[in-house]
Coordinates of C-alpha atoms and ligand atoms in Angstrom, one line a residue:
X26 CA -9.1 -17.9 -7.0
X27 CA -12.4 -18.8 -5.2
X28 CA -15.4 -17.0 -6.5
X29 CA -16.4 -13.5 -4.7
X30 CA -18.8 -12.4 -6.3
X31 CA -22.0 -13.5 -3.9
X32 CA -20.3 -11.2 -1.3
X33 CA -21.2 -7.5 -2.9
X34 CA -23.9 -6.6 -3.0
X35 CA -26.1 -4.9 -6.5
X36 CA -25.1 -1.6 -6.1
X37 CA -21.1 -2.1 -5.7
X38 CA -21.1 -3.7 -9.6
X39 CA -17.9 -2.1 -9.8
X40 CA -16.0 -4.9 -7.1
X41 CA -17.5 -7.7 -9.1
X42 CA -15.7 -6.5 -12.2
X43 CA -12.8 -5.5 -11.1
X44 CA -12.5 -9.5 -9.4
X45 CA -13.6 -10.7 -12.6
X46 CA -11.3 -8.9 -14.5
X47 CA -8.3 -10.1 -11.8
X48 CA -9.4 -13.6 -11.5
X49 CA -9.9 -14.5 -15.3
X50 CA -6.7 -12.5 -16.5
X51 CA -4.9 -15.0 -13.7
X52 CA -6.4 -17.9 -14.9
X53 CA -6.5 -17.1 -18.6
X54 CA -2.7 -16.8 -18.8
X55 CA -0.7 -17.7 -16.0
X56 CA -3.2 -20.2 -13.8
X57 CA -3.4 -19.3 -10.6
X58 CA -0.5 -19.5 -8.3
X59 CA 2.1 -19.1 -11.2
X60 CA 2.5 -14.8 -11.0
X61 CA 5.4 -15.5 -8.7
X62 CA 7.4 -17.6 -11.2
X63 CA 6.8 -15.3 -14.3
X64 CA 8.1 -12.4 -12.4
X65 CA 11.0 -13.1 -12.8
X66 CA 10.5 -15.2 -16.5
X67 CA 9.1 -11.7 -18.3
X68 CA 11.6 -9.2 -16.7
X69 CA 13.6 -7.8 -19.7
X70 CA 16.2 -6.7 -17.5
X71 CA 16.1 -9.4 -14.5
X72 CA 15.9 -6.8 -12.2
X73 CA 12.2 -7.9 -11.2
X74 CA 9.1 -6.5 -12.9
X75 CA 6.3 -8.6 -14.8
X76 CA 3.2 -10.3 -13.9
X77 CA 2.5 -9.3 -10.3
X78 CA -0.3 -10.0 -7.7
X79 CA -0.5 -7.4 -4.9
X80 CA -3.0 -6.6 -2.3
X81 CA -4.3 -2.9 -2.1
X82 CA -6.9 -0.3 -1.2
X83 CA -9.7 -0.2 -3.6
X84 CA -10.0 2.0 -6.8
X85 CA -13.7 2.6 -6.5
X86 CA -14.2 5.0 -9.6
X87 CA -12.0 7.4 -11.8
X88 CA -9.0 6.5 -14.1
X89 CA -6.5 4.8 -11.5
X90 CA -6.4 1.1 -13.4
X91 CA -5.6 -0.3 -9.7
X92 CA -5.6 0.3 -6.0
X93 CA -2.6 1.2 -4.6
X94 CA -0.3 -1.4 -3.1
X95 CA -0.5 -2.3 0.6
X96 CA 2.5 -2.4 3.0
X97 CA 2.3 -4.8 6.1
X98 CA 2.1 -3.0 9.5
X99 CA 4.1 -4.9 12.3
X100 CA 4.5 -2.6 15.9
X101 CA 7.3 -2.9 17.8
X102 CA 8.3 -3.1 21.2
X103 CA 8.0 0.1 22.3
X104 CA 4.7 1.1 20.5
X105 CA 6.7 2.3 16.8
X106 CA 5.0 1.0 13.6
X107 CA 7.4 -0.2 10.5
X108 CA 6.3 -1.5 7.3
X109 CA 7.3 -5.0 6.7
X110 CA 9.9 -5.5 3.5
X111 CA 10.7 -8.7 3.0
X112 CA 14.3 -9.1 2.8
X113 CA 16.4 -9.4 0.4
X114 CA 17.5 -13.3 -0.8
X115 CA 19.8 -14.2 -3.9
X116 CA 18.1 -16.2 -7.1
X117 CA 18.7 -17.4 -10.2
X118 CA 17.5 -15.5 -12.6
X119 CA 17.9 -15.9 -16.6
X120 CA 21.2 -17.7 -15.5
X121 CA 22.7 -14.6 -13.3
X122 CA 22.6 -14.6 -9.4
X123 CA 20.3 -11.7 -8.6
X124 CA 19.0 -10.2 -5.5
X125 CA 15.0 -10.2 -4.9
X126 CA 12.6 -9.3 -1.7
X127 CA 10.6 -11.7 -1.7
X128 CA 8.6 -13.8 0.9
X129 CA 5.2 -15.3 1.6
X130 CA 2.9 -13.2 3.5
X131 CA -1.4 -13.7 4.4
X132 CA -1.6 -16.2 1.4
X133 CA 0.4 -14.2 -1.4
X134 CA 4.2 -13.4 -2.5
X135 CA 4.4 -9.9 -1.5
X136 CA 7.8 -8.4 -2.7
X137 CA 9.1 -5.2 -3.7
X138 CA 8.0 -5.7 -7.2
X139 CA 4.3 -4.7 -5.5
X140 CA 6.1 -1.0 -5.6
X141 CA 7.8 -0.9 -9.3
X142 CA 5.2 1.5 -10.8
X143 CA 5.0 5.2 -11.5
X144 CA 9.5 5.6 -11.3
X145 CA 9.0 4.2 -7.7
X146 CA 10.9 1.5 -9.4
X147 CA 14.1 4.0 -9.4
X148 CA 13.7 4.6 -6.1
X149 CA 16.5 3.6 -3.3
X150 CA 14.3 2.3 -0.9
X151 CA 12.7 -0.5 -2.8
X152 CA 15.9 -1.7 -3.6
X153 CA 16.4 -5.3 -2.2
X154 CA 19.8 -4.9 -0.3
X155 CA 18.9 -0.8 0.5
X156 CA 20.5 0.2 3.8
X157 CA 17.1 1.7 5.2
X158 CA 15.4 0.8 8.1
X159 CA 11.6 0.3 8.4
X160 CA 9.8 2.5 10.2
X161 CA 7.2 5.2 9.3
X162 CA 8.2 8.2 9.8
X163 CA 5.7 11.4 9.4
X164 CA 6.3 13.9 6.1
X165 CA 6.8 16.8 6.3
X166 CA 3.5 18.5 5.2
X167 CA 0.5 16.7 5.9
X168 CA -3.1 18.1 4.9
X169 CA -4.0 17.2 8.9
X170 CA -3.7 19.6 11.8
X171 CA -3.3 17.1 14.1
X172 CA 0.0 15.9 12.6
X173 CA 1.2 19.4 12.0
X174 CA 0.3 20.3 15.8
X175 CA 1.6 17.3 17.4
X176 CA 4.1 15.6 15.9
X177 CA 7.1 16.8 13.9
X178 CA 8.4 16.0 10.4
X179 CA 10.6 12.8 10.2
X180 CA 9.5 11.3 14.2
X181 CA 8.8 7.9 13.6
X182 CA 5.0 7.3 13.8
X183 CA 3.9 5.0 17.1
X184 CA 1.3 4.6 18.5
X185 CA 0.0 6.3 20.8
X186 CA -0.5 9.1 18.6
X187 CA -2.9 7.6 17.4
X188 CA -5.2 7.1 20.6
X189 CA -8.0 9.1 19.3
X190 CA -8.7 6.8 16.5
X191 CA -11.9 5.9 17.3
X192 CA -13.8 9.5 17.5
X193 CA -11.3 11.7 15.0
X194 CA -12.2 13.8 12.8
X195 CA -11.7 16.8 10.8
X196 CA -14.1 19.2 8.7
X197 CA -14.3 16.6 5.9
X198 CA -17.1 13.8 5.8
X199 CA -17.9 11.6 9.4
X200 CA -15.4 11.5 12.3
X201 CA -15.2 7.7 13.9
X202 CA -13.6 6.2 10.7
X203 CA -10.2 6.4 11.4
X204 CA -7.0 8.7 12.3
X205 CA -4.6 9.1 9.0
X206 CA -1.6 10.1 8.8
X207 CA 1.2 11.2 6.1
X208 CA 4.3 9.4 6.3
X209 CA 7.6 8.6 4.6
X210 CA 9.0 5.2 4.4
X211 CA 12.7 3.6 3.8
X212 CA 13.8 6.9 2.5
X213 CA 16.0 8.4 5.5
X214 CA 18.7 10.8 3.9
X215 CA 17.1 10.4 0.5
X216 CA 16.0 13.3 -2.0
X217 CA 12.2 14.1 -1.7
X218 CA 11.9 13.1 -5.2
X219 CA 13.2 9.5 -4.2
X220 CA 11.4 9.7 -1.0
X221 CA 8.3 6.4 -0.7
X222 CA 5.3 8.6 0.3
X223 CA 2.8 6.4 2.8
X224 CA -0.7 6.7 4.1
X225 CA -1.3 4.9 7.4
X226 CA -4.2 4.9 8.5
X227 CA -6.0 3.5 12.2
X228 CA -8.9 2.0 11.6
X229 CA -12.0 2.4 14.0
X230 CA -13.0 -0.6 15.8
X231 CA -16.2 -1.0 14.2
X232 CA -14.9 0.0 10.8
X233 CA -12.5 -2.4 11.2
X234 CA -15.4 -5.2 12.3
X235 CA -16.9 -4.6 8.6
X236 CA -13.6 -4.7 7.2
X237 CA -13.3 -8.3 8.8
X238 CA -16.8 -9.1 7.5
X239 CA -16.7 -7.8 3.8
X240 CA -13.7 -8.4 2.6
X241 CA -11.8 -11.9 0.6
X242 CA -9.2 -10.8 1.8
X243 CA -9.6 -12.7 5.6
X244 CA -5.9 -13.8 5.5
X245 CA -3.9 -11.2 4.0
X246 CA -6.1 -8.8 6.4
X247 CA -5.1 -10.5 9.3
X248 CA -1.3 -10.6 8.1
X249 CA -1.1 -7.5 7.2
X250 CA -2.6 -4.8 10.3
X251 CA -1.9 -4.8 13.6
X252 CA -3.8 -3.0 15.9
X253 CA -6.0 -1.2 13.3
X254 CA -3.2 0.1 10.9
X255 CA -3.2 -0.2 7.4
X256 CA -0.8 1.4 5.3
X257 CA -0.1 1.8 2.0
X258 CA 2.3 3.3 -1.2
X259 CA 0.6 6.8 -1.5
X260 CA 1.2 7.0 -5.2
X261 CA -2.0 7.1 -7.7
X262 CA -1.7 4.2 -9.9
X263 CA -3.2 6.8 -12.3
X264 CA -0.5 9.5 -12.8
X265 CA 1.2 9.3 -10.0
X266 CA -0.1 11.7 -7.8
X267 CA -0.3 11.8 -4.1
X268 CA -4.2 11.3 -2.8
X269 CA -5.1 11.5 0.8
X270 CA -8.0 10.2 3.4
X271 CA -10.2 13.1 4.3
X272 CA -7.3 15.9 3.0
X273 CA -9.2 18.2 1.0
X274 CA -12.7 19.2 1.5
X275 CA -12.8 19.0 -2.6
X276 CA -13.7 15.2 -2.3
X277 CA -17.0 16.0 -1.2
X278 CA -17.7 16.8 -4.4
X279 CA -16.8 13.5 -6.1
X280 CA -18.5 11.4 -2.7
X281 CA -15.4 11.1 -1.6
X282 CA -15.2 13.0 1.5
X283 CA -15.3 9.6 3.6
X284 CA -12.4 7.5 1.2
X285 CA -9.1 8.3 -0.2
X286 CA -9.3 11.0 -3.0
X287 CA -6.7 12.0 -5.7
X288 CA -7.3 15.7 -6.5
X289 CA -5.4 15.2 -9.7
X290 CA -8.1 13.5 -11.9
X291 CA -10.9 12.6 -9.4
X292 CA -10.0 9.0 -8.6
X293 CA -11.6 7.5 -5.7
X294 CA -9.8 4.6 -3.4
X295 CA -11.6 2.8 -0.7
X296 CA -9.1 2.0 2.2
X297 CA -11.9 -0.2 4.0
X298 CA -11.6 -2.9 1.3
X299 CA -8.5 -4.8 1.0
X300 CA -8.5 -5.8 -3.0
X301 CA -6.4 -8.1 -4.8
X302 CA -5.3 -7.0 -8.4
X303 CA -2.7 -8.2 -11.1
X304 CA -0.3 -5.7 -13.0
X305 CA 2.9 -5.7 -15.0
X306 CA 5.5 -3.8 -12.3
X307 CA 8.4 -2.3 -14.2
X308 CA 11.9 -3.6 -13.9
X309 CA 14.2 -1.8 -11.2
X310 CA 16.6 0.5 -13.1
X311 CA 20.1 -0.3 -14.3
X312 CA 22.4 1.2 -12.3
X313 CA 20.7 0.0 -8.7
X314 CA 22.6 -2.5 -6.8
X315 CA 21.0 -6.2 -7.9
X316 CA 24.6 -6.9 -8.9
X317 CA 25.7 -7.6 -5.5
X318 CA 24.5 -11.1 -6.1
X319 CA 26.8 -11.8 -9.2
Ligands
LIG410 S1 -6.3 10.4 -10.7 FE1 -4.8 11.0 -12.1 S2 -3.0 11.0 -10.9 FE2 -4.6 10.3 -9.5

């Protein structure tokens, strides 16, 4: 992993060790370009899980031990915006035949195993093989008027709702950063408790520009938007919890009325800073459907 640390500046000490930290734990134990492999080696259950590498928005201060996990924007034909999964192929895994998701995107592995944390790992939709389709589709309550006013619950996101993305705003921090929006994700017909919670978010042109600037992430950036959109799994790596981009005018409080805020217990995430990480992501359950490859 090349050195970043020339690229923040003194008063963002906080980037530099959370690269450190990411760069020497690779190196110490796995040498990097090896996560991929002991995925699969550490899984107690060979149902994924282990050593995993993911790109994600940036925990920036309070108790979240990572960002939370990006999702790959790709827009389709007629102007609707999925998240990438990577579909599902059949390995050998501690001598069974076992379904993974699993491909090479922007310079890294990403798989489903970015999403095992916090029980997501029970849930249907990051199964390999799950019957869903891709798109984002809007929740159902949102902390935006905008997406209560114009849109309904469960349309799938595209878009052209998203035109004003260069001047929105709302009574929290600066307008011209971006247009957010609360979604849902591979989860049609599945109980709310089951249900992927996303954030997408359109990223102001000139926001964007600093993103392109800033970040060591040049690759996976590129890979991963389209048009502006980022997304990502909406689930605090802390407890869980669902933070937002300018939802509640309590960020202010923490300087957090222009980033991603989790009211639970004050962590901060920047959205504008792609970050690479390393965690242990839990093993899918028993009972999901990895069988179907025996
Ligand atoms: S800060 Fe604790 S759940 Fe988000």
């Amino acid at each position: 992993m090349p050195d970043e640390s020339d690229k923040y500046p003194e008063e963002t000490g906080r980037r530099r060790f959370v690269k450190g930290v990411v760069g020497s734990a690779a190196l110490a134990t796995i040498g990097v370009g090896s996560a991929a492999t002991l995925n699969l080696s550490t899984s107690p259950t060979g149902r994924g899980g282990g050593i995993t590498q993911f790109f994600g928005i940036e925990i920036v201060s309070g108790p979240a031990p990572n960002g939370m996990p990006q999702i790959p924007v790709e827009i389709d034909d007629e102007g609707y915006l999925r998240g990438v999964f990577p579909e599902p192929q059949t390995v050998e895994q501690q001598g069974r035949q076992v379904q993974v998701a699993r491909t090479q995107i922007g310079g890294i592995t990403y798989s489903s195993e970015w999403f095992q944390y916090c029980g997501v790992q029970t849930y249907p939709g990051v199964r390999p093989d799950a019957d869903q389709e891709n798109y984002f589709r809007y929740a159902d309550s949102a902390p935006y008027q905008w997406q209560n006013e114009d849109v309904s619950a469960g349309d799938r996101m595209n878009i052209d709702d998203f035109e004003d993305y260069e001047t929105w705003g709302n009574d929290i921090g600066a307008a011209g950063l971006g247009k957010p929006a609360m979604g849902t994700w591979r989860s049609q017909d599945v109980p709310p408790a089951g249900t992927l919670p996303v954030q997408v978010l359109r990223v102001a042109p000139d926001k964007f520009e600093e993103m392109q600037a800033n970040v060591s992430a040049g690759q996976w950036l590129e890979a991963s938007t389209q048009e502006n959109f980022v997304a990502w799994l909406n689930k605090c790596t802390h407890f869980c919890c669902v933070p937002s981009f300018k939802g509640t005018a309590q960020s202010a409080k923490f300087g957090a009325s222009n980033e991603v805020y989790c009211p639970c217990h004050q962590s901060v995430y920047d959205p504008f800073n792609p970050t690479e990480y390393t965690f242990v992501a839990l093993p899918r359950t028993e009972g999901d459907s990895d069988e179907g490859g025996e």
